[in-house]
Short mmCIF file of C-alpha atoms and ligand atoms in Angstrom, two decimals:
data_model
loop_
_atom_site.label_atom_id
_atom_site.label_comp_id
_atom_site.label_asym_id
_atom_site.label_seq_id
_atom_site.Cartn_x
_atom_site.Cartn_y
_atom_site.Cartn_z
CA MET E 1176 -28.91 -11.49 -0.83
CA ARG E 1177 -26.66 -14.06 0.79
CA ALA E 1178 -23.19 -14.09 -0.76
CA GLY E 1179 -19.92 -15.88 -0.08
CA ALA E 1180 -17.04 -13.72 1.13
CA GLY E 1181 -15.06 -14.61 -2.01
CA VAL E 1182 -17.62 -13.27 -4.48
CA PRO E 1183 -16.18 -10.34 -6.47
CA LEU E 1184 -18.45 -7.29 -6.37
CA ALA E 1185 -18.58 -7.17 -10.17
CA ASP E 1186 -20.13 -10.69 -10.15
CA LEU E 1187 -22.49 -9.79 -7.31
CA GLN E 1188 -23.80 -6.77 -9.22
CA ARG E 1189 -24.15 -8.79 -12.44
CA VAL E 1190 -26.25 -11.47 -10.72
CA LEU E 1191 -28.37 -8.89 -8.87
CA GLY E 1192 -28.75 -6.76 -12.01
CA ALA E 1193 -30.28 -9.70 -13.89
CA ASP E 1194 -33.12 -9.55 -11.33
CA GLY E 1195 -33.34 -5.74 -11.43
CA LEU E 1196 -31.55 -5.40 -8.07
CA PHE E 1197 -28.51 -3.53 -6.81
CA TYR E 1198 -26.10 -3.54 -3.83
CA PRO E 1199 -25.38 0.19 -3.24
CA PRO E 1200 -22.14 0.58 -1.23
CA VAL E 1201 -19.71 -0.60 -3.89
CA PRO E 1202 -16.31 1.09 -4.14
CA THR E 1203 -15.09 2.32 -7.50
CA TYR E 1204 -12.75 -0.72 -7.41
CA ASP E 1205 -15.15 -3.50 -8.40
CA GLY E 1206 -12.39 -6.15 -8.28
CA ALA E 1207 -12.84 -6.13 -4.47
CA PHE E 1208 -14.66 -9.01 -2.80
CA VAL E 1209 -17.74 -9.14 -0.58
CA GLY E 1210 -15.58 -10.17 2.44
CA GLY E 1211 -12.90 -7.52 1.84
CA THR E 1212 -15.40 -4.69 1.48
CA ILE E 1213 -17.18 -5.65 4.71
CA ALA E 1214 -13.84 -6.08 6.51
CA THR E 1215 -12.86 -2.52 5.49
CA ASN E 1216 -16.36 -0.99 5.75
CA ALA E 1217 -15.79 0.12 2.16
CA ALA E 1218 -17.93 2.79 0.60
CA GLY E 1219 -18.51 3.91 -2.91
CA PRO E 1220 -18.99 7.22 -4.63
CA ALA E 1221 -22.70 6.92 -3.76
CA THR E 1222 -22.09 7.13 0.00
CA PHE E 1223 -23.88 10.46 -0.03
CA LYS E 1224 -27.15 8.65 -0.69
CA TYR E 1225 -26.51 5.13 0.57
CA GLY E 1226 -23.84 5.22 3.29
CA SER E 1227 -21.02 2.68 3.64
CA ALA E 1228 -21.10 -1.14 3.72
CA ARG E 1229 -22.07 -1.16 7.42
CA ARG E 1230 -25.59 0.06 6.67
CA TRP E 1231 -26.19 -2.84 4.24
CA VAL E 1232 -24.96 -5.83 6.24
CA GLU E 1233 -27.75 -7.77 7.97
CA ALA E 1234 -25.89 -10.93 8.99
CA LEU E 1235 -22.43 -12.49 8.87
CA THR E 1236 -20.98 -15.95 9.28
CA ILE E 1237 -17.60 -15.60 10.99
CA VAL E 1238 -14.95 -18.17 11.89
CA LEU E 1239 -13.41 -17.14 15.21
CA ALA E 1240 -9.86 -17.72 16.41
CA ASP E 1241 -10.81 -20.80 18.46
CA GLY E 1242 -12.32 -22.38 15.33
CA SER E 1243 -15.95 -21.87 16.36
CA ILE E 1244 -18.41 -20.58 13.79
CA LEU E 1245 -20.51 -17.58 14.69
CA GLU E 1246 -23.79 -16.91 12.87
CA LEU E 1247 -24.39 -13.29 13.77
CA HIS E 1248 -27.52 -11.34 12.84
CA ARG E 1249 -27.94 -7.63 13.40
CA GLY E 1250 -29.73 -7.17 16.71
CA ASP E 1251 -28.60 -10.53 18.19
CA ILE E 1252 -26.02 -9.11 20.64
CA THR E 1253 -25.74 -5.51 21.82
CA ALA E 1254 -23.43 -3.93 24.40
CA SER E 1255 -24.50 -3.80 28.04
CA PRO E 1256 -24.96 -0.39 29.70
CA ASP E 1257 -21.60 -0.86 31.45
CA GLY E 1258 -19.82 -1.31 28.11
CA TRP E 1259 -19.41 -5.04 27.48
CA LEU E 1260 -20.30 -7.24 24.54
CA ASP E 1261 -20.96 -10.76 25.83
CA LEU E 1262 -20.51 -13.49 23.27
CA PRO E 1263 -21.66 -16.98 24.24
CA LEU E 1264 -19.63 -19.59 22.32
CA ALA E 1265 -20.71 -23.10 21.34
CA SER E 1266 -17.69 -24.42 23.30
CA GLY E 1267 -19.44 -23.12 26.43
CA THR E 1268 -16.75 -20.54 27.30
CA PRO E 1269 -18.29 -17.06 26.97
CA VAL E 1270 -16.15 -14.16 25.72
CA ARG E 1271 -16.44 -10.66 27.23
CA ILE E 1272 -15.38 -7.89 24.86
CA PRO E 1273 -14.87 -4.36 26.23
CA VAL E 1274 -16.38 -1.62 24.04
CA PRO E 1275 -13.63 0.96 23.34
CA ALA E 1276 -14.15 4.31 25.06
CA TYR E 1277 -13.08 6.62 22.19
CA VAL E 1278 -15.60 8.76 20.34
CA MET E 1279 -15.64 8.28 16.58
CA PRO E 1280 -15.66 11.45 14.45
CA ASP E 1281 -19.05 12.35 12.98
CA VAL E 1282 -18.30 11.96 9.26
CA ALA E 1283 -20.09 10.36 6.29
CA LYS E 1284 -17.74 7.34 6.21
CA LEU E 1285 -14.96 5.98 8.35
CA SER E 1286 -12.59 3.03 8.04
CA ALA E 1287 -10.40 3.70 11.08
CA GLY E 1288 -10.13 0.72 13.39
CA TYR E 1289 -12.88 -0.78 15.47
CA PHE E 1290 -16.37 0.67 15.52
CA ALA E 1291 -17.23 1.78 19.06
CA ARG E 1292 -20.39 3.29 20.46
CA PRO E 1293 -22.39 2.83 23.68
CA GLY E 1294 -25.01 0.11 23.19
CA MET E 1295 -23.40 -0.97 19.89
CA ASP E 1296 -24.29 -4.11 17.96
CA LEU E 1297 -21.63 -6.86 17.94
CA ILE E 1298 -21.94 -7.20 14.15
CA ASP E 1299 -20.60 -3.63 13.82
CA LEU E 1300 -17.40 -4.65 15.60
CA PHE E 1301 -16.58 -7.13 12.83
CA ILE E 1302 -17.53 -4.72 10.01
CA GLY E 1303 -14.44 -2.58 9.39
CA SER E 1304 -12.15 -4.71 11.61
CA GLU E 1305 -9.88 -5.53 8.61
CA GLY E 1306 -9.82 -9.25 9.32
CA THR E 1307 -8.20 -8.88 12.74
CA LEU E 1308 -11.07 -10.35 14.79
CA GLY E 1309 -12.38 -13.22 12.70
CA PHE E 1310 -12.73 -14.56 9.19
CA ILE E 1311 -15.97 -13.69 7.40
CA THR E 1312 -17.16 -16.59 5.24
CA ASP E 1313 -20.48 -15.20 4.06
CA ALA E 1314 -22.78 -12.26 4.42
CA THR E 1315 -26.45 -11.40 4.14
CA LEU E 1316 -26.72 -8.04 2.42
CA ARG E 1317 -29.62 -5.68 1.90
CA VAL E 1318 -30.25 -4.76 -1.71
CA VAL E 1319 -32.48 -2.24 -3.51
CA PRO E 1320 -34.19 -2.06 -6.91
CA LEU E 1321 -31.61 -1.20 -9.59
CA PRO E 1322 -31.82 2.58 -9.99
CA ARG E 1323 -31.99 4.34 -13.36
CA ARG E 1324 -29.44 7.10 -13.39
CA LEU E 1325 -28.04 9.84 -15.52
CA VAL E 1326 -24.40 10.81 -15.35
CA ALA E 1327 -23.22 14.40 -15.92
CA LEU E 1328 -19.66 15.62 -16.38
CA ILE E 1329 -19.51 19.30 -15.42
CA THR E 1330 -16.59 21.68 -15.96
CA VAL E 1331 -15.83 23.93 -12.98
CA ALA E 1332 -13.39 26.82 -12.93
CA SER E 1333 -11.99 26.37 -9.40
CA ASP E 1334 -12.20 24.50 -6.08
CA ALA E 1335 -14.55 27.17 -4.77
CA ARG E 1336 -16.91 26.69 -7.72
CA ALA E 1337 -16.77 22.90 -7.34
CA VAL E 1338 -17.68 23.11 -3.65
CA ARG E 1339 -20.46 25.64 -4.29
CA LEU E 1340 -22.05 23.52 -7.01
CA THR E 1341 -21.73 20.30 -4.97
CA ALA E 1342 -23.44 22.07 -2.05
CA ALA E 1343 -26.25 23.16 -4.39
CA LEU E 1344 -26.67 19.60 -5.69
CA ARG E 1345 -26.66 18.19 -2.15
CA ASN E 1346 -29.33 20.70 -1.16
CA LYS E 1347 -31.54 19.59 -4.01
CA ALA E 1348 -31.10 15.92 -3.14
CA GLU E 1349 -33.07 13.77 -0.80
CA SER E 1350 -31.35 11.93 1.99
CA TYR E 1351 -32.13 8.26 1.62
CA PRO E 1352 -34.84 7.04 2.17
CA GLY E 1353 -36.38 10.47 2.56
CA ALA E 1354 -39.18 12.26 0.82
CA THR E 1355 -39.26 13.16 -2.86
CA ALA E 1356 -36.34 15.36 -3.79
CA ALA E 1357 -35.98 17.99 -6.44
CA LEU E 1358 -32.91 16.14 -7.69
CA ASP E 1359 -32.01 12.62 -6.51
CA VAL E 1360 -28.22 12.96 -6.45
CA SER E 1361 -26.43 9.79 -5.31
CA ALA E 1362 -22.80 10.82 -5.93
CA VAL E 1363 -20.63 13.74 -6.92
CA GLU E 1364 -16.92 13.25 -7.58
CA TYR E 1365 -14.29 15.92 -8.20
CA MET E 1366 -11.13 15.81 -10.29
CA ASP E 1367 -9.04 18.94 -9.85
CA SER E 1368 -7.08 20.65 -12.64
CA ARG E 1369 -3.81 19.04 -11.51
CA SER E 1370 -5.39 15.58 -11.76
CA LEU E 1371 -6.64 16.29 -15.27
CA ALA E 1372 -3.23 17.61 -16.33
CA LEU E 1373 -1.79 14.13 -15.62
CA VAL E 1374 -4.31 12.32 -17.83
CA PRO E 1375 -2.91 11.63 -21.32
CA ASP E 1376 -4.67 13.05 -24.41
CA GLU E 1377 -5.69 9.60 -25.64
CA VAL E 1378 -7.82 9.05 -22.50
CA PHE E 1379 -9.72 12.27 -23.26
CA GLN E 1380 -10.05 11.20 -26.90
CA ARG E 1381 -11.39 7.76 -25.98
CA ALA E 1382 -13.92 9.41 -23.64
CA ASN E 1383 -14.79 11.86 -26.41
CA VAL E 1384 -14.40 14.74 -23.95
CA PRO E 1385 -12.37 17.85 -24.83
CA ARG E 1386 -9.60 18.72 -22.39
CA PRO E 1387 -10.77 21.71 -20.26
CA LEU E 1388 -8.80 24.96 -19.80
CA PRO E 1389 -5.66 24.47 -17.66
CA ASP E 1390 -7.17 25.78 -14.37
CA ALA E 1391 -10.50 23.97 -14.67
CA GLY E 1392 -11.56 20.71 -13.02
CA PHE E 1393 -14.45 18.28 -13.51
CA LEU E 1394 -17.36 17.26 -11.33
CA LEU E 1395 -18.94 13.91 -12.18
CA ALA E 1396 -22.49 13.70 -10.82
CA GLN E 1397 -24.68 10.61 -10.68
CA ILE E 1398 -28.38 11.41 -10.49
CA GLU E 1399 -31.11 8.81 -10.06
CA VAL E 1400 -34.25 9.36 -12.14
CA ASP E 1401 -37.76 7.92 -12.48
CA GLY E 1402 -38.57 8.46 -16.12
CA SER E 1403 -36.56 9.90 -18.99
CA GLY E 1404 -34.65 12.25 -16.72
CA GLY E 1405 -36.09 15.43 -18.30
CA GLU E 1406 -37.17 16.98 -15.00
CA SER E 1407 -33.85 16.13 -13.40
CA LEU E 1408 -32.01 17.82 -16.26
CA GLU E 1409 -34.07 20.97 -15.67
CA GLN E 1410 -33.16 20.88 -11.97
CA LEU E 1411 -29.50 20.31 -12.81
CA ASP E 1412 -29.58 23.23 -15.22
CA GLU E 1413 -31.07 25.42 -12.49
CA ALA E 1414 -28.23 24.51 -10.12
CA LEU E 1415 -25.61 25.17 -12.81
CA THR E 1416 -27.09 28.58 -13.59
CA ALA E 1417 -27.30 29.51 -9.90
CA CYS E 1418 -23.62 28.62 -9.51
CA ALA E 1419 -22.59 30.53 -12.67
CA VAL E 1420 -21.40 27.39 -14.49
CA ASP E 1421 -21.84 28.42 -18.10
CA ARG E 1422 -20.56 25.38 -20.02
CA ASP E 1423 -23.13 22.70 -20.84
CA PRO E 1424 -22.44 19.40 -19.05
CA ASP E 1425 -21.62 16.24 -20.97
CA VAL E 1426 -24.58 13.98 -20.08
CA ALA E 1427 -25.17 10.23 -20.40
CA LEU E 1428 -28.94 9.73 -20.16
CA PRO E 1429 -30.57 6.78 -18.34
CA GLY E 1430 -30.06 3.63 -20.40
CA ASP E 1431 -27.01 5.03 -22.18
CA ASP E 1432 -24.61 2.58 -20.55
CA ARG E 1433 -21.87 3.20 -23.09
CA GLY E 1434 -22.06 6.94 -22.51
CA ALA E 1435 -21.83 6.43 -18.73
CA ALA E 1436 -18.93 3.98 -19.13
CA ARG E 1437 -17.10 6.58 -21.27
CA LEU E 1438 -17.38 9.18 -18.48
CA PHE E 1439 -16.42 6.69 -15.75
CA ALA E 1440 -13.39 5.64 -17.82
CA LEU E 1441 -12.24 9.26 -17.83
CA ARG E 1442 -12.61 9.35 -14.04
CA GLU E 1443 -10.60 6.12 -13.68
CA GLY E 1444 -8.00 7.70 -15.97
CA VAL E 1445 -6.98 9.96 -13.06
CA PRO E 1446 -5.76 7.33 -10.53
CA SER E 1447 -4.40 5.13 -13.30
CA SER E 1448 -2.38 8.03 -14.75
CA VAL E 1449 -0.87 8.74 -11.32
CA ASN E 1450 -0.13 5.03 -10.86
CA ALA E 1451 1.51 4.91 -14.30
CA ARG E 1452 3.69 7.91 -13.38
CA ILE E 1453 4.79 6.16 -10.19
CA ALA E 1454 5.51 2.91 -12.08
CA ALA E 1455 7.65 4.84 -14.57
CA VAL E 1456 9.68 6.50 -11.77
CA LYS E 1457 10.15 3.10 -10.11
CA ALA E 1458 11.35 1.54 -13.34
CA ARG E 1459 13.65 4.42 -14.34
CA LEU E 1460 14.99 5.74 -11.05
CA GLN E 1461 14.11 4.29 -7.69
CA GLN E 1462 12.49 0.94 -6.94
CA ASP E 1463 11.25 2.09 -3.51
CA VAL E 1464 9.06 4.93 -4.79
CA GLU E 1465 5.44 4.19 -3.94
CA LYS E 1466 1.96 5.63 -3.89
CA THR E 1467 1.83 8.37 -1.28
CA ALA E 1468 -1.74 9.48 -0.80
CA GLY E 1469 -4.35 10.47 1.72
CA ASP E 1470 -7.92 9.33 2.22
CA MET E 1471 -9.22 12.32 4.18
CA ILE E 1472 -12.77 13.20 5.15
CA VAL E 1473 -14.25 16.31 6.76
CA PRO E 1474 -17.77 17.43 7.58
CA PHE E 1475 -19.06 18.93 4.32
CA ASP E 1476 -19.09 22.50 5.69
CA ARG E 1477 -15.29 22.29 6.16
CA LEU E 1478 -14.60 20.98 2.65
CA GLU E 1479 -13.30 24.18 1.05
CA GLU E 1480 -11.02 24.77 4.03
CA SER E 1481 -9.70 21.20 3.74
CA LEU E 1482 -8.89 21.66 0.04
CA SER E 1483 -6.88 24.78 0.89
CA LEU E 1484 -5.05 22.80 3.58
CA TYR E 1485 -4.05 20.04 1.10
CA ARG E 1486 -2.75 22.59 -1.40
CA SER E 1487 -0.89 24.83 1.04
CA THR E 1488 0.76 21.88 2.82
CA PHE E 1489 1.99 20.17 -0.34
CA GLU E 1490 3.19 23.50 -1.74
CA ARG E 1491 5.05 24.36 1.47
CA HIS E 1492 6.86 21.02 1.16
CA GLY E 1493 7.66 21.72 -2.51
CA LEU E 1494 5.72 18.68 -3.73
CA GLU E 1495 3.93 17.95 -6.99
CA TYR E 1496 0.39 16.75 -6.22
CA ALA E 1497 -3.13 16.09 -7.48
CA ILE E 1498 -6.47 15.97 -5.66
CA TRP E 1499 -9.59 14.02 -6.51
CA GLY E 1500 -12.33 12.12 -4.71
CA HIS E 1501 -15.86 11.81 -3.41
CA VAL E 1502 -16.61 15.48 -2.94
CA SER E 1503 -20.29 14.97 -2.00
CA ASP E 1504 -19.08 13.26 1.21
CA GLY E 1505 -16.21 15.65 1.95
CA ASN E 1506 -13.88 12.67 1.23
CA MET E 1507 -10.90 13.56 -0.95
CA HIS E 1508 -7.71 11.79 -1.97
CA PRO E 1509 -4.82 14.26 -1.88
CA ASN E 1510 -2.04 12.45 -3.78
CA VAL E 1511 1.64 13.27 -3.96
CA VAL E 1512 2.98 12.78 -7.49
CA PRO E 1513 6.45 11.65 -6.48
CA GLY E 1514 9.52 11.94 -8.71
CA SER E 1515 11.93 10.44 -6.18
CA MET E 1516 12.17 8.66 -2.84
CA ASP E 1517 12.82 12.04 -1.26
CA ASP E 1518 9.37 13.19 -2.48
CA VAL E 1519 7.84 10.08 -0.91
CA SER E 1520 9.50 10.85 2.46
CA ARG E 1521 8.49 14.51 2.40
CA GLY E 1522 5.03 13.50 1.16
CA ARG E 1523 4.54 11.27 4.21
CA VAL E 1524 5.46 14.15 6.52
CA ALA E 1525 3.04 16.42 4.63
CA LEU E 1526 0.23 13.85 4.87
CA LEU E 1527 0.69 13.50 8.63
CA GLU E 1528 0.47 17.29 8.96
CA ILE E 1529 -2.63 17.30 6.78
CA ALA E 1530 -4.17 14.50 8.85
CA ARG E 1531 -3.75 16.51 12.04
CA GLY E 1532 -5.31 19.58 10.39
CA ILE E 1533 -8.23 17.46 9.19
CA MET E 1534 -8.81 16.07 12.69
CA ALA E 1535 -8.87 19.63 14.05
CA MET E 1536 -11.75 20.27 11.61
CA GLY E 1537 -13.73 17.35 13.09
CA GLY E 1538 -12.70 15.05 10.24
CA ALA E 1539 -10.71 11.83 9.91
CA PRO E 1540 -7.67 10.77 7.85
CA LEU E 1541 -8.95 7.21 7.24
CA ALA E 1542 -12.26 7.39 5.40
CA GLU E 1543 -12.64 4.36 3.16
CA HIS E 1544 -9.43 2.47 2.37
CA GLY E 1545 -8.70 1.12 5.84
CA VAL E 1546 -5.41 1.10 7.76
CA GLY E 1547 -3.74 -2.23 6.97
CA ARG E 1548 -0.03 -2.59 7.77
CA SER E 1549 0.93 0.88 6.51
CA ALA E 1550 3.12 2.57 9.15
CA LEU E 1551 1.82 5.96 7.97
CA LYS E 1552 -1.84 5.01 8.36
CA GLN E 1553 -1.20 3.31 11.71
CA GLN E 1554 0.34 6.58 12.91
CA MET E 1555 -2.78 8.42 11.71
CA LEU E 1556 -4.96 5.96 13.64
CA ARG E 1557 -2.88 6.61 16.77
CA ASP E 1558 -3.17 10.38 16.22
CA LEU E 1559 -6.94 10.00 15.84
CA TYR E 1560 -7.65 8.01 19.03
CA GLY E 1561 -4.45 8.43 21.07
CA ASP E 1562 -2.41 5.68 22.79
CA ARG E 1563 -5.39 4.98 25.03
CA GLY E 1564 -7.61 4.33 21.99
CA ILE E 1565 -5.09 1.89 20.51
CA GLU E 1566 -4.93 0.09 23.87
CA ASP E 1567 -8.75 -0.14 23.85
CA MET E 1568 -8.53 -1.78 20.42
CA ARG E 1569 -5.85 -4.19 21.62
CA ALA E 1570 -8.16 -5.20 24.49
CA VAL E 1571 -10.84 -6.10 21.93
CA LYS E 1572 -8.31 -8.07 19.90
CA ARG E 1573 -7.04 -9.92 23.00
CA ALA E 1574 -10.61 -10.91 23.95
CA LEU E 1575 -11.39 -12.44 20.55
CA ASP E 1576 -7.98 -13.53 19.28
CA PRO E 1577 -5.68 -13.98 22.29
CA ASN E 1578 -2.94 -15.67 20.24
CA TRP E 1579 -2.97 -12.97 17.53
CA LYS E 1580 -3.80 -15.48 14.76
CA PHE E 1581 -5.76 -13.17 12.50
CA ALA E 1582 -4.18 -10.47 10.30
CA SER E 1583 -1.29 -9.89 12.68
CA GLY E 1584 0.20 -6.40 12.35
CA VAL E 1585 -2.92 -4.96 10.70
CA LEU E 1586 -4.28 -1.79 12.45
CA PHE E 1587 -1.56 -1.85 15.16
CA PRO E 1588 1.68 -3.75 15.79
CA PRO E 1589 1.28 -7.17 17.42
C1 FAD V 2153 -8.22 1.46 -7.62
C2 FAD V 2153 -8.87 1.36 -6.27
C3 FAD V 2153 -9.98 2.16 -5.98
C4 FAD V 2153 -10.60 2.06 -4.76
N1 FAD V 2153 -11.70 2.82 -4.52
C5 FAD V 2153 -12.34 2.70 -3.34
C6 FAD V 2153 -13.55 3.43 -3.07
O1 FAD V 2153 -14.03 4.19 -3.89
N2 FAD V 2153 -14.14 3.23 -1.88
C7 FAD V 2153 -13.61 2.35 -0.94
O2 FAD V 2153 -14.19 2.21 0.13
N3 FAD V 2153 -12.50 1.68 -1.18
C8 FAD V 2153 -11.86 1.82 -2.34
N4 FAD V 2153 -10.72 1.09 -2.57
C9 FAD V 2153 -10.21 0.22 -1.53
C10 FAD V 2153 -10.78 -1.19 -1.65
O3 FAD V 2153 -11.97 -1.21 -2.37
C11 FAD V 2153 -11.17 -1.65 -0.30
O4 FAD V 2153 -10.07 -1.66 0.56
C12 FAD V 2153 -11.75 -3.04 -0.40
O5 FAD V 2153 -12.56 -3.26 0.68
C13 FAD V 2153 -10.69 -4.10 -0.56
O6 FAD V 2153 -11.35 -5.33 -0.79
P1 FAD V 2153 -10.55 -6.62 -1.20
O7 FAD V 2153 -11.60 -7.65 -1.38
O8 FAD V 2153 -9.61 -6.32 -2.32
O9 FAD V 2153 -9.79 -6.92 0.17
P2 FAD V 2153 -8.26 -7.09 0.54
O10 FAD V 2153 -7.50 -5.90 0.06
O11 FAD V 2153 -7.86 -8.44 0.09
O12 FAD V 2153 -8.37 -7.08 2.10
C14 FAD V 2153 -8.65 -5.89 2.81
C15 FAD V 2153 -8.65 -6.22 4.30
O13 FAD V 2153 -9.79 -7.01 4.57
C16 FAD V 2153 -9.42 -8.23 5.20
N5 FAD V 2153 -10.27 -9.29 4.63
C17 FAD V 2153 -10.40 -9.63 3.33
N6 FAD V 2153 -11.28 -10.65 3.21
C18 FAD V 2153 -11.71 -10.94 4.45
C19 FAD V 2153 -12.62 -11.91 4.97
N7 FAD V 2153 -13.26 -12.77 4.20
N8 FAD V 2153 -12.83 -11.93 6.32
C20 FAD V 2153 -12.18 -11.07 7.14
N9 FAD V 2153 -11.31 -10.15 6.69
C21 FAD V 2153 -11.07 -10.08 5.36
C22 FAD V 2153 -7.95 -8.45 4.90
O14 FAD V 2153 -7.34 -9.12 5.97
C23 FAD V 2153 -7.45 -7.01 4.79
O15 FAD V 2153 -7.08 -6.52 6.06
C24 FAD V 2153 -10.10 1.17 -3.78
C25 FAD V 2153 -8.98 0.37 -4.06
C26 FAD V 2153 -8.37 0.45 -5.29
C27 FAD V 2153 -7.19 -0.44 -5.56
#
């Protein structure tokens, strides 16, 4: 599918859906655009099965800083053995881009500065570069047949139970495009008890879901199915029994779009309730109060440890908080729920501590939302790759955009 950079993902999916097709790596925020999601290497809840945007981009049209237009297909230009990407320009002046020397963490998704790997494809440098290297005008994307899926909302008593059940579901799943799986899980998301406590009663009522006991959280699993979903439900039941989850899940069967929308609306109720709390504090008390949240990812086998780290760090700093996110990828969003500017300041300190702990686990503090101009996230990027890594990125920027025309101040200071 060839799409303009300014096409909203919701429109893209609607057009594809009419032909029974689907673009998999869509974030939960479907107001984002094709160009923006490629520029941030965005990823959706279904990263577990489908990976992030990078895997789905076949070609890009990019306007470079000198005004030339680059039509770049995957496989056209790869790095030389001595670490250079050579880009011949129509103007006749070739550009030599040095491949950064840092090693990217081995995690399911990453939106942390420039992609770098020996022998890398030039197209991967632009994907995730947050608009700093060129302006994407259109993209050729790979698409798949629109999957049929069932959605299950499962009550879990604790973090440990959530992690255990997610591990069981992952084990039953196939890794795309692998062999037939017992259970074709594409996404599992987790909302902890603190997140659910922030969601108003009317959101639960609209979703027609009873509020769980105070210590319980929810897992929201998306499972792709061939037929009616009967076999998948049996497999799901087996996993629930093995993990001692005794409450029946709330299930939207394939084709029950309203049922699925009801469960997704409950999930969206979590970030929007936190945002509403922040807006209320801003309006009542302090204008400067802002969202203070992490976008952390760890290898799945360190997930339970990472959840303990989020909790113990926030609690040590005396902060109110909530945790939710894409648990099947080890990618969680630990959020401060700030009541004052002081909470925001202490929250930033806590998030930097958390980020360092996550890196020590082989993870990364910048999984899917990108870095942008946030001083906090730019510090995390520096902690991840060191001063040398940032200098390697600047060398890439200087090669492609010597006058710093594009997205100045994004990723690192000009
Ligand atoms: C409520 C909410 C939920 C979210 N959930 C997820 C999620 O589940 N997964 C996820 O990955 N992300 C998520 N995000 C983040 C968001 O989806 C991504 O950052 C997304 O890629 C932003 O796209 P946008 O089109 O809004 O881009 P913008 O925010 O407008 O831009 C993002 C960056 O891309 C650059 N850019 C934009 N267009 C172009 C272009 N044409 N060429 C070159 N550079 C360009 C900009 O310079 C900027 O640096 C969420 C965001 C919100 C608000």
